[in-house]
GROMACS .gro file of C-alpha atoms in nm:
model
  485
    1UNK     CA    1   1.301  -0.733   2.151
    2UNK     CA    2   1.665  -0.824   2.090
    3UNK     CA    3   1.786  -0.999   1.776
    4UNK     CA    4   2.128  -1.161   1.742
    5UNK     CA    5   2.258  -1.323   1.421
    6UNK     CA    6   2.521  -1.599   1.415
    7UNK     CA    7   2.669  -1.737   1.094
    8UNK     CA    8   2.477  -1.513   0.852
    9UNK     CA    9   2.391  -1.151   0.776
   10UNK     CA   10   2.039  -1.191   0.633
   11UNK     CA   11   1.916  -0.950   0.897
   12UNK     CA   12   1.631  -0.798   0.699
   13UNK     CA   13   1.456  -1.131   0.636
   14UNK     CA   14   1.459  -1.225   1.005
   15UNK     CA   15   1.405  -0.875   1.141
   16UNK     CA   16   1.089  -0.815   0.937
   17UNK     CA   17   0.936  -1.140   1.055
   18UNK     CA   18   1.021  -1.065   1.418
   19UNK     CA   19   0.852  -0.725   1.386
   20UNK     CA   20   0.545  -0.889   1.229
   21UNK     CA   21   0.512  -1.161   1.494
   22UNK     CA   22   0.594  -0.939   1.794
   23UNK     CA   23   0.467  -0.594   1.680
   24UNK     CA   24   0.445  -0.450   2.032
   25UNK     CA   25   0.808  -0.529   2.115
   26UNK     CA   26   1.065  -0.257   2.032
   27UNK     CA   27   1.326  -0.386   1.787
   28UNK     CA   28   1.688  -0.403   1.911
   29UNK     CA   29   1.977  -0.554   1.716
   30UNK     CA   30   2.260  -0.679   1.933
   31UNK     CA   31   2.582  -0.879   1.930
   32UNK     CA   32   2.569  -0.947   2.303
   33UNK     CA   33   2.480  -1.273   2.478
   34UNK     CA   34   2.141  -1.254   2.653
   35UNK     CA   35   1.877  -1.472   2.817
   36UNK     CA   36   1.586  -1.228   2.838
   37UNK     CA   37   1.337  -1.122   2.565
   38UNK     CA   38   1.502  -1.175   2.230
   39UNK     CA   39   1.591  -1.418   1.954
   40UNK     CA   40   1.912  -1.579   1.827
   41UNK     CA   41   1.909  -1.676   1.459
   42UNK     CA   42   2.189  -1.914   1.363
   43UNK     CA   43   2.294  -2.054   1.026
   44UNK     CA   44   2.526  -2.356   1.024
   45UNK     CA   45   2.686  -2.494   0.710
   46UNK     CA   46   2.817  -2.851   0.687
   47UNK     CA   47   2.937  -3.038   0.380
   48UNK     CA   48   2.583  -3.158   0.305
   49UNK     CA   49   2.332  -2.947   0.498
   50UNK     CA   50   2.260  -2.578   0.554
   51UNK     CA   51   2.075  -2.560   0.886
   52UNK     CA   52   1.886  -2.258   1.022
   53UNK     CA   53   1.809  -2.261   1.394
   54UNK     CA   54   1.620  -1.999   1.595
   55UNK     CA   55   1.610  -1.981   1.974
   56UNK     CA   56   1.363  -1.730   2.125
   57UNK     CA   57   1.350  -1.610   2.487
   58UNK     CA   58   1.016  -1.454   2.584
   59UNK     CA   59   0.877  -1.375   2.931
   60UNK     CA   60   1.076  -1.650   3.102
   61UNK     CA   61   1.000  -1.910   2.833
   62UNK     CA   62   1.236  -2.052   2.570
   63UNK     CA   63   1.147  -2.206   2.235
   64UNK     CA   64   1.363  -2.323   1.947
   65UNK     CA   65   1.321  -2.474   1.599
   66UNK     CA   66   1.535  -2.570   1.299
   67UNK     CA   67   1.490  -2.605   0.924
   68UNK     CA   68   1.747  -2.717   0.672
   69UNK     CA   69   1.822  -2.761   0.304
   70UNK     CA   70   2.099  -2.929   0.108
   71UNK     CA   71   2.400  -2.709   0.041
   72UNK     CA   72   2.386  -2.802  -0.327
   73UNK     CA   73   2.032  -2.655  -0.348
   74UNK     CA   74   2.115  -2.325  -0.179
   75UNK     CA   75   1.993  -1.999  -0.330
   76UNK     CA   76   1.946  -1.664  -0.160
   77UNK     CA   77   1.569  -1.715  -0.163
   78UNK     CA   78   1.583  -2.066  -0.014
   79UNK     CA   79   1.840  -1.965   0.249
   80UNK     CA   80   1.620  -1.679   0.367
   81UNK     CA   81   1.321  -1.909   0.353
   82UNK     CA   82   1.463  -2.157   0.605
   83UNK     CA   83   1.576  -1.872   0.829
   84UNK     CA   84   1.220  -1.739   0.838
   85UNK     CA   85   1.068  -2.085   0.876
   86UNK     CA   86   1.286  -2.165   1.176
   87UNK     CA   87   1.200  -1.830   1.333
   88UNK     CA   88   0.826  -1.877   1.278
   89UNK     CA   89   0.823  -2.233   1.417
   90UNK     CA   90   1.021  -2.121   1.723
   91UNK     CA   91   0.786  -1.827   1.781
   92UNK     CA   92   0.462  -2.023   1.740
   93UNK     CA   93   0.452  -2.179   2.092
   94UNK     CA   94   0.509  -1.832   2.240
   95UNK     CA   95   0.215  -1.668   2.059
   96UNK     CA   96  -0.147  -1.670   2.172
   97UNK     CA   97  -0.258  -1.798   1.832
   98UNK     CA   98  -0.110  -1.880   1.495
   99UNK     CA   99  -0.069  -1.562   1.286
  100UNK     CA  100  -0.302  -1.551   0.986
  101UNK     CA  101  -0.016  -1.469   0.748
  102UNK     CA  102   0.214  -1.732   0.894
  103UNK     CA  103   0.581  -1.675   0.812
  104UNK     CA  104   0.509  -1.414   0.545
  105UNK     CA  105   0.643  -1.069   0.626
  106UNK     CA  106   0.661  -0.748   0.429
  107UNK     CA  107   0.398  -0.530   0.266
  108UNK     CA  108   0.318  -0.757  -0.030
  109UNK     CA  109   0.201  -1.100   0.091
  110UNK     CA  110   0.061  -1.181  -0.254
  111UNK     CA  111   0.402  -1.153  -0.421
  112UNK     CA  112   0.491  -1.523  -0.395
  113UNK     CA  113   0.159  -1.654  -0.528
  114UNK     CA  114   0.153  -1.395  -0.807
  115UNK     CA  115   0.506  -1.481  -0.921
  116UNK     CA  116   0.417  -1.851  -0.918
  117UNK     CA  117   0.106  -1.795  -1.133
  118UNK     CA  118   0.287  -1.566  -1.378
  119UNK     CA  119   0.549  -1.840  -1.424
  120UNK     CA  120   0.280  -2.091  -1.520
  121UNK     CA  121   0.190  -2.239  -1.184
  122UNK     CA  122  -0.163  -2.338  -1.088
  123UNK     CA  123  -0.391  -2.210  -0.815
  124UNK     CA  124  -0.361  -2.545  -0.642
  125UNK     CA  125   0.020  -2.541  -0.643
  126UNK     CA  126   0.026  -2.176  -0.531
  127UNK     CA  127  -0.207  -2.261  -0.244
  128UNK     CA  128   0.020  -2.549  -0.147
  129UNK     CA  129   0.324  -2.316  -0.132
  130UNK     CA  130   0.140  -2.069   0.092
  131UNK     CA  131   0.021  -2.353   0.316
  132UNK     CA  132   0.328  -2.575   0.344
  133UNK     CA  133   0.614  -2.328   0.311
  134UNK     CA  134   0.471  -2.014   0.473
  135UNK     CA  135   0.200  -2.159   0.704
  136UNK     CA  136  -0.067  -1.909   0.588
  137UNK     CA  137  -0.421  -1.966   0.718
  138UNK     CA  138  -0.690  -2.099   0.477
  139UNK     CA  139  -0.880  -1.767   0.482
  140UNK     CA  140  -0.574  -1.557   0.401
  141UNK     CA  141  -0.461  -1.805   0.135
  142UNK     CA  142  -0.795  -1.764  -0.042
  143UNK     CA  143  -0.766  -1.386  -0.013
  144UNK     CA  144  -0.412  -1.385  -0.153
  145UNK     CA  145  -0.500  -1.613  -0.444
  146UNK     CA  146  -0.800  -1.400  -0.542
  147UNK     CA  147  -0.576  -1.092  -0.552
  148UNK     CA  148  -0.302  -1.277  -0.739
  149UNK     CA  149  -0.550  -1.378  -1.008
  150UNK     CA  150  -0.651  -1.013  -1.046
  151UNK     CA  151  -0.283  -0.922  -1.081
  152UNK     CA  152  -0.227  -1.181  -1.353
  153UNK     CA  153  -0.531  -1.046  -1.539
  154UNK     CA  154  -0.403  -0.687  -1.508
  155UNK     CA  155  -0.050  -0.785  -1.614
  156UNK     CA  156  -0.189  -0.931  -1.937
  157UNK     CA  157  -0.302  -0.580  -2.038
  158UNK     CA  158   0.053  -0.441  -2.032
  159UNK     CA  159   0.310  -0.394  -2.305
  160UNK     CA  160   0.681  -0.356  -2.218
  161UNK     CA  161   0.667   0.015  -2.304
  162UNK     CA  162   0.371   0.096  -2.078
  163UNK     CA  163   0.405   0.314  -1.768
  164UNK     CA  164   0.170   0.471  -1.515
  165UNK     CA  165   0.163   0.831  -1.395
  166UNK     CA  166   0.114   0.950  -1.038
  167UNK     CA  167   0.041   1.319  -0.973
  168UNK     CA  168   0.091   1.433  -0.612
  169UNK     CA  169  -0.113   1.712  -0.451
  170UNK     CA  170   0.024   1.743  -0.093
  171UNK     CA  171  -0.254   1.956   0.057
  172UNK     CA  172  -0.545   1.878   0.291
  173UNK     CA  173  -0.818   2.099   0.444
  174UNK     CA  174  -0.743   1.956   0.791
  175UNK     CA  175  -0.521   1.676   0.921
  176UNK     CA  176  -0.679   1.347   1.028
  177UNK     CA  177  -0.546   1.206   1.354
  178UNK     CA  178  -0.440   0.875   1.196
  179UNK     CA  179  -0.264   1.030   0.895
  180UNK     CA  180   0.114   1.021   0.855
  181UNK     CA  181   0.132   1.135   0.493
  182UNK     CA  182   0.339   1.442   0.417
  183UNK     CA  183   0.086   1.714   0.331
  184UNK     CA  184   0.018   2.075   0.415
  185UNK     CA  185  -0.293   2.146   0.620
  186UNK     CA  186  -0.415   2.470   0.472
  187UNK     CA  187  -0.747   2.546   0.643
  188UNK     CA  188  -0.840   2.880   0.490
  189UNK     CA  189  -0.480   2.958   0.384
  190UNK     CA  190  -0.456   2.880   0.015
  191UNK     CA  191  -0.173   3.111  -0.092
  192UNK     CA  192   0.073   2.822  -0.141
  193UNK     CA  193  -0.150   2.623  -0.374
  194UNK     CA  194  -0.120   2.841  -0.686
  195UNK     CA  195   0.264   2.861  -0.692
  196UNK     CA  196   0.275   2.488  -0.623
  197UNK     CA  197   0.036   2.422  -0.911
  198UNK     CA  198   0.245   2.632  -1.151
  199UNK     CA  199   0.558   2.438  -1.055
  200UNK     CA  200   0.370   2.111  -1.099
  201UNK     CA  201   0.248   2.210  -1.447
  202UNK     CA  202   0.609   2.284  -1.543
  203UNK     CA  203   0.719   1.937  -1.431
  204UNK     CA  204   0.426   1.775  -1.613
  205UNK     CA  205   0.515   1.948  -1.943
  206UNK     CA  206   0.883   1.857  -1.902
  207UNK     CA  207   0.798   1.495  -1.820
  208UNK     CA  208   0.557   1.475  -2.114
  209UNK     CA  209   0.833   1.568  -2.360
  210UNK     CA  210   1.069   1.314  -2.205
  211UNK     CA  211   0.804   1.043  -2.222
  212UNK     CA  212   0.723   1.122  -2.584
  213UNK     CA  213   1.090   1.095  -2.681
  214UNK     CA  214   1.121   0.766  -2.493
  215UNK     CA  215   0.850   0.600  -2.703
  216UNK     CA  216   0.657   0.492  -2.394
  217UNK     CA  217   0.282   0.526  -2.336
  218UNK     CA  218   0.069   0.589  -2.028
  219UNK     CA  219  -0.153   0.301  -1.920
  220UNK     CA  220  -0.306   0.455  -1.606
  221UNK     CA  221  -0.312   0.796  -1.433
  222UNK     CA  222  -0.372   0.858  -1.064
  223UNK     CA  223  -0.396   1.202  -0.900
  224UNK     CA  224  -0.342   1.148  -0.528
  225UNK     CA  225  -0.237   1.333  -0.216
  226UNK     CA  226  -0.304   1.466   0.038
  227UNK     CA  227  -0.643   1.563  -0.090
  228UNK     CA  228  -0.618   1.665  -0.459
  229UNK     CA  229  -0.965   1.819  -0.454
  230UNK     CA  230  -0.834   2.082  -0.216
  231UNK     CA  231  -0.769   2.252  -0.551
  232UNK     CA  232  -1.053   2.467  -0.685
  233UNK     CA  233  -1.257   2.362  -0.988
  234UNK     CA  234  -1.061   2.596  -1.214
  235UNK     CA  235  -0.729   2.469  -1.077
  236UNK     CA  236  -0.840   2.109  -1.135
  237UNK     CA  237  -0.932   2.202  -1.491
  238UNK     CA  238  -0.586   2.354  -1.547
  239UNK     CA  239  -0.417   2.046  -1.404
  240UNK     CA  240  -0.611   1.785  -1.602
  241UNK     CA  241  -0.594   1.992  -1.923
  242UNK     CA  242  -0.216   2.014  -1.886
  243UNK     CA  243  -0.192   1.636  -1.839
  244UNK     CA  244  -0.401   1.574  -2.151
  245UNK     CA  245  -0.196   1.821  -2.357
  246UNK     CA  246   0.141   1.688  -2.234
  247UNK     CA  247   0.088   1.312  -2.266
  248UNK     CA  248  -0.039   1.072  -2.530
  249UNK     CA  249  -0.341   0.908  -2.365
  250UNK     CA  250  -0.428   0.677  -2.656
  251UNK     CA  251  -0.341   0.368  -2.446
  252UNK     CA  252  -0.467   0.504  -2.113
  253UNK     CA  253  -0.716   0.264  -1.956
  254UNK     CA  254  -0.819   0.471  -1.655
  255UNK     CA  255  -0.779   0.817  -1.506
  256UNK     CA  256  -0.840   0.841  -1.132
  257UNK     CA  257  -0.875   1.144  -0.906
  258UNK     CA  258  -0.850   1.086  -0.531
  259UNK     CA  259  -1.133   1.306  -0.410
  260UNK     CA  260  -1.099   1.171  -0.060
  261UNK     CA  261  -1.266   1.425   0.165
  262UNK     CA  262  -1.632   1.496   0.085
  263UNK     CA  263  -1.595   1.849   0.227
  264UNK     CA  264  -1.377   1.928  -0.078
  265UNK     CA  265  -1.626   1.790  -0.332
  266UNK     CA  266  -1.891   2.019  -0.474
  267UNK     CA  267  -2.102   1.954  -0.787
  268UNK     CA  268  -1.911   2.214  -0.991
  269UNK     CA  269  -1.576   2.052  -0.906
  270UNK     CA  270  -1.699   1.697  -0.967
  271UNK     CA  271  -1.855   1.795  -1.300
  272UNK     CA  272  -1.536   1.977  -1.403
  273UNK     CA  273  -1.317   1.677  -1.323
  274UNK     CA  274  -1.545   1.438  -1.513
  275UNK     CA  275  -1.587   1.668  -1.813
  276UNK     CA  276  -1.209   1.709  -1.839
  277UNK     CA  277  -1.167   1.334  -1.879
  278UNK     CA  278  -1.101   1.171  -1.542
  279UNK     CA  279  -1.327   0.866  -1.520
  280UNK     CA  280  -1.267   0.733  -1.166
  281UNK     CA  281  -1.330   0.913  -0.838
  282UNK     CA  282  -1.242   0.808  -0.485
  283UNK     CA  283  -1.462   0.932  -0.199
  284UNK     CA  284  -1.325   0.816   0.134
  285UNK     CA  285  -1.556   0.829   0.435
  286UNK     CA  286  -1.328   0.609   0.656
  287UNK     CA  287  -1.635   0.581   0.881
  288UNK     CA  288  -2.004   0.666   0.859
  289UNK     CA  289  -2.035   0.747   1.230
  290UNK     CA  290  -2.035   1.121   1.302
  291UNK     CA  291  -1.878   1.089   1.648
  292UNK     CA  292  -1.589   0.885   1.504
  293UNK     CA  293  -1.539   1.138   1.224
  294UNK     CA  294  -1.509   1.409   1.487
  295UNK     CA  295  -1.265   1.203   1.695
  296UNK     CA  296  -1.047   1.165   1.384
  297UNK     CA  297  -1.037   1.538   1.315
  298UNK     CA  298  -1.273   1.539   1.019
  299UNK     CA  299  -1.501   1.840   0.974
  300UNK     CA  300  -1.777   1.676   0.772
  301UNK     CA  301  -2.068   1.444   0.851
  302UNK     CA  302  -2.176   1.104   0.726
  303UNK     CA  303  -2.459   1.272   0.535
  304UNK     CA  304  -2.200   1.485   0.354
  305UNK     CA  305  -2.044   1.160   0.233
  306UNK     CA  306  -2.374   1.030   0.100
  307UNK     CA  307  -2.442   1.361  -0.073
  308UNK     CA  308  -2.096   1.368  -0.234
  309UNK     CA  309  -2.137   1.010  -0.355
  310UNK     CA  310  -2.466   1.081  -0.531
  311UNK     CA  311  -2.322   1.398  -0.682
  312UNK     CA  312  -2.028   1.195  -0.820
  313UNK     CA  313  -2.271   0.946  -0.971
  314UNK     CA  314  -2.464   1.232  -1.132
  315UNK     CA  315  -2.135   1.373  -1.269
  316UNK     CA  316  -2.094   1.050  -1.468
  317UNK     CA  317  -1.782   0.885  -1.329
  318UNK     CA  318  -1.732   0.533  -1.466
  319UNK     CA  319  -1.598   0.404  -1.135
  320UNK     CA  320  -1.624   0.524  -0.775
  321UNK     CA  321  -1.419   0.394  -0.482
  322UNK     CA  322  -1.493   0.440  -0.111
  323UNK     CA  323  -1.247   0.372   0.175
  324UNK     CA  324  -1.317   0.256   0.530
  325UNK     CA  325  -1.077   0.200   0.821
  326UNK     CA  326  -1.122  -0.074   1.081
  327UNK     CA  327  -1.008   0.023   1.432
  328UNK     CA  328  -1.048   0.403   1.432
  329UNK     CA  329  -1.045   0.592   1.765
  330UNK     CA  330  -1.376   0.561   1.958
  331UNK     CA  331  -1.512   0.317   1.697
  332UNK     CA  332  -1.621  -0.036   1.782
  333UNK     CA  333  -1.750  -0.339   1.598
  334UNK     CA  334  -2.108  -0.213   1.580
  335UNK     CA  335  -1.994   0.124   1.445
  336UNK     CA  336  -1.774  -0.036   1.181
  337UNK     CA  337  -2.052  -0.276   1.089
  338UNK     CA  338  -2.296   0.013   1.042
  339UNK     CA  339  -2.041   0.205   0.834
  340UNK     CA  340  -1.973  -0.087   0.601
  341UNK     CA  341  -2.341  -0.171   0.563
  342UNK     CA  342  -2.421   0.190   0.469
  343UNK     CA  343  -2.139   0.203   0.214
  344UNK     CA  344  -2.240  -0.130   0.060
  345UNK     CA  345  -2.598   0.002   0.033
  346UNK     CA  346  -2.465   0.288  -0.182
  347UNK     CA  347  -2.319   0.023  -0.416
  348UNK     CA  348  -1.991   0.188  -0.527
  349UNK     CA  349  -1.777  -0.004  -0.775
  350UNK     CA  350  -1.484  -0.035  -0.533
  351UNK     CA  351  -1.467  -0.051  -0.153
  352UNK     CA  352  -1.126  -0.050   0.016
  353UNK     CA  353  -1.109  -0.172   0.375
  354UNK     CA  354  -0.798  -0.055   0.561
  355UNK     CA  355  -0.685  -0.166   0.905
  356UNK     CA  356  -0.565   0.117   1.128
  357UNK     CA  357  -0.187   0.161   1.123
  358UNK     CA  358  -0.048   0.384   1.398
  359UNK     CA  359   0.256   0.555   1.247
  360UNK     CA  360   0.505   0.788   1.408
  361UNK     CA  361   0.409   1.082   1.187
  362UNK     CA  362   0.045   1.070   1.297
  363UNK     CA  363  -0.109   1.265   1.587
  364UNK     CA  364  -0.262   0.937   1.703
  365UNK     CA  365   0.084   0.796   1.775
  366UNK     CA  366   0.114   1.016   2.086
  367UNK     CA  367  -0.251   0.994   2.190
  368UNK     CA  368  -0.372   0.635   2.159
  369UNK     CA  369  -0.708   0.671   2.332
  370UNK     CA  370  -1.028   0.488   2.245
  371UNK     CA  371  -0.865   0.229   2.019
  372UNK     CA  372  -1.021  -0.110   1.954
  373UNK     CA  373  -0.857  -0.430   2.077
  374UNK     CA  374  -0.696  -0.665   1.827
  375UNK     CA  375  -0.981  -0.909   1.886
  376UNK     CA  376  -1.239  -0.643   1.797
  377UNK     CA  377  -1.045  -0.538   1.486
  378UNK     CA  378  -1.032  -0.905   1.385
  379UNK     CA  379  -1.413  -0.918   1.408
  380UNK     CA  380  -1.434  -0.608   1.188
  381UNK     CA  381  -1.203  -0.755   0.924
  382UNK     CA  382  -1.386  -1.088   0.922
  383UNK     CA  383  -1.723  -0.916   0.898
  384UNK     CA  384  -1.598  -0.704   0.609
  385UNK     CA  385  -1.493  -1.007   0.408
  386UNK     CA  386  -1.820  -1.192   0.467
  387UNK     CA  387  -2.038  -0.888   0.394
  388UNK     CA  388  -1.847  -0.782   0.083
  389UNK     CA  389  -1.837  -1.131  -0.068
  390UNK     CA  390  -2.209  -1.169   0.001
  391UNK     CA  391  -2.273  -0.837  -0.175
  392UNK     CA  392  -2.088  -0.955  -0.488
  393UNK     CA  393  -1.751  -0.786  -0.432
  394UNK     CA  394  -1.422  -0.969  -0.487
  395UNK     CA  395  -1.075  -0.881  -0.352
  396UNK     CA  396  -0.836  -0.753  -0.618
  397UNK     CA  397  -0.534  -0.610  -0.433
  398UNK     CA  398  -0.398  -0.608  -0.079
  399UNK     CA  399  -0.101  -0.488   0.117
  400UNK     CA  400   0.020  -0.472   0.475
  401UNK     CA  401   0.183  -0.194   0.677
  402UNK     CA  402   0.407  -0.175   0.979
  403UNK     CA  403   0.237  -0.094   1.309
  404UNK     CA  404  -0.099  -0.214   1.175
  405UNK     CA  405  -0.364  -0.323   1.429
  406UNK     CA  406  -0.341  -0.699   1.467
  407UNK     CA  407  -0.095  -0.730   1.176
  408UNK     CA  408  -0.389  -0.761   0.938
  409UNK     CA  409  -0.404  -0.606   0.591
  410UNK     CA  410  -0.562  -0.347   0.365
  411UNK     CA  411  -0.782  -0.497   0.094
  412UNK     CA  412  -0.933  -0.345  -0.217
  413UNK     CA  413  -1.268  -0.500  -0.311
  414UNK     CA  414  -1.447  -0.448  -0.641
  415UNK     CA  415  -1.748  -0.553  -0.839
  416UNK     CA  416  -1.639  -0.790  -1.120
  417UNK     CA  417  -1.428  -0.619  -1.388
  418UNK     CA  418  -1.409  -0.283  -1.209
  419UNK     CA  419  -1.058  -0.316  -1.063
  420UNK     CA  420  -0.847  -0.002  -1.021
  421UNK     CA  421  -0.554  -0.105  -1.241
  422UNK     CA  422  -0.324   0.164  -1.104
  423UNK     CA  423  -0.354   0.014  -0.754
  424UNK     CA  424  -0.248  -0.325  -0.888
  425UNK     CA  425   0.037  -0.194  -1.105
  426UNK     CA  426   0.174   0.023  -0.827
  427UNK     CA  427   0.141  -0.221  -0.538
  428UNK     CA  428   0.257  -0.529  -0.730
  429UNK     CA  429   0.534  -0.330  -0.904
  430UNK     CA  430   0.445  -0.466  -1.247
  431UNK     CA  431   0.586  -0.174  -1.441
  432UNK     CA  432   0.743   0.170  -1.414
  433UNK     CA  433   0.550   0.439  -1.227
  434UNK     CA  434   0.648   0.798  -1.303
  435UNK     CA  435   0.557   1.049  -1.032
  436UNK     CA  436   0.527   1.425  -1.058
  437UNK     CA  437   0.464   1.669  -0.773
  438UNK     CA  438   0.562   1.692  -0.409
  439UNK     CA  439   0.608   1.363  -0.226
  440UNK     CA  440   0.603   1.157  -0.544
  441UNK     CA  441   0.819   0.845  -0.577
  442UNK     CA  442   0.930   0.730  -0.921
  443UNK     CA  443   0.983   0.354  -0.950
  444UNK     CA  444   1.168   0.227  -1.258
  445UNK     CA  445   1.129  -0.149  -1.299
  446UNK     CA  446   1.380  -0.362  -1.489
  447UNK     CA  447   1.338  -0.698  -1.668
  448UNK     CA  448   1.525  -0.881  -1.390
  449UNK     CA  449   1.271  -0.758  -1.134
  450UNK     CA  450   1.497  -0.497  -0.976
  451UNK     CA  451   1.365  -0.146  -0.907
  452UNK     CA  452   1.531   0.194  -0.896
  453UNK     CA  453   1.355   0.465  -0.695
  454UNK     CA  454   1.372   0.843  -0.738
  455UNK     CA  455   1.207   1.068  -0.478
  456UNK     CA  456   1.064   1.414  -0.536
  457UNK     CA  457   1.093   1.665  -0.246
  458UNK     CA  458   0.822   1.593   0.011
  459UNK     CA  459   0.695   1.936   0.117
  460UNK     CA  460   0.541   2.182  -0.129
  461UNK     CA  461   0.780   2.463  -0.028
  462UNK     CA  462   1.079   2.238  -0.095
  463UNK     CA  463   0.928   2.119  -0.421
  464UNK     CA  464   0.885   2.475  -0.549
  465UNK     CA  465   1.236   2.579  -0.442
  466UNK     CA  466   1.401   2.267  -0.588
  467UNK     CA  467   1.207   2.249  -0.913
  468UNK     CA  468   1.521   2.275  -1.130
  469UNK     CA  469   1.670   1.978  -0.945
  470UNK     CA  470   1.345   1.787  -0.991
  471UNK     CA  471   1.355   1.844  -1.367
  472UNK     CA  472   1.718   1.732  -1.388
  473UNK     CA  473   1.634   1.420  -1.192
  474UNK     CA  474   1.358   1.340  -1.440
  475UNK     CA  475   1.615   1.353  -1.720
  476UNK     CA  476   1.838   1.111  -1.526
  477UNK     CA  477   1.538   0.885  -1.469
  478UNK     CA  478   1.450   0.867  -1.837
  479UNK     CA  479   1.813   0.803  -1.929
  480UNK     CA  480   1.807   0.508  -1.690
  481UNK     CA  481   1.476   0.387  -1.834
  482UNK     CA  482   1.644   0.323  -2.170
  483UNK     CA  483   1.778   0.001  -2.021
  484UNK     CA  484   1.454  -0.107  -1.853
  485UNK     CA  485   1.275  -0.264  -2.151
   0.00000   0.00000   0.00000
């Protein structure tokens, strides 16, 4: 779908909304005049008014709308706001139904409500902003406000010198069809794991010294992937022991290991992880239907998931999370309903409900067979909210992704006071996150809200070869962090 700008260059604000409202239309920026599928976003400035007008051509129909503000009141935020409002109001007559998230685009729809609450606003005034400015539906407003309240609560636990640590393990036993993460599928080939681990331990020790000298403290730790539990029990012991020896954990509130695949979780490994000090475990079935697991490329059964869950409980983890995905290949509403009901019956502390996102790096991108319709995914998402609230779970964080079925969202649900703080701190960008390992992204946050990102090499081979560069980058990162308090 074409997009032409006249009188402004706020392309990102308009482009992201166009992609959210018309997700099946390929994006095409243009400077040409056209009268087929596309939108023209215009900003006109007079002595008194700044007027945003959008005109959209779609399947032989034309719709337009305008919003304005006084020139004396103009800020970057308000200018972009009227551009998005005019686009949304022009698009609305051309859509089959009003989008649940209204004129909100981007991966963090809770950002506006959270900022408002942190600045002293009330739930009522935050709800009014989401309703009147961004046209968000009542159900999604309630969801966003619940998550924003959890963020405010989590933010109150932070000191300016606190940071979180992410440890990346980019290996998986097999590759799931929906997965676009950078990871090495190893099968029975494990020869790369040990050299990778040794390089990772070197970066951890180096980072620990830098952190100690900076005077900062770790608030949360998250070992993710890939599938971190692709490592053996002894390798997990070496990793966690190195973390404990390299960092001061006196202020650490939680230590999570992303177990993920139940076929990588055995009692010895679970007991080792718990005994070494990690207190949260994530076991991610994605579905409890064996035929759907097979269609996704998973080599375990639903019973394996149940067994792994009970073994994690026996190992003594303080918190356990389980993930499900709405809209998986060959799955339908009844299958998703059964999966969610079975997971709720296990009663984990956290349940995260994702909506399928078909990304270019995934095998599913080229083979989109057996996918649910948007209407069926909507039923799944609605059922999940009703069932989880009825079971005593509350939403505590959410985010959206590009190419997501129905432009819905991923939502983390928890029993009261069992939130995964790392998820909140990372997604809401409340403080600096230091990442070690392949594929890790360091995010240094500054008092003015700006963020500086540093990327580690993605693939394990690159990470091993470029370790010296990685260590030098960490030194640059910590030098920059001196000005972030």
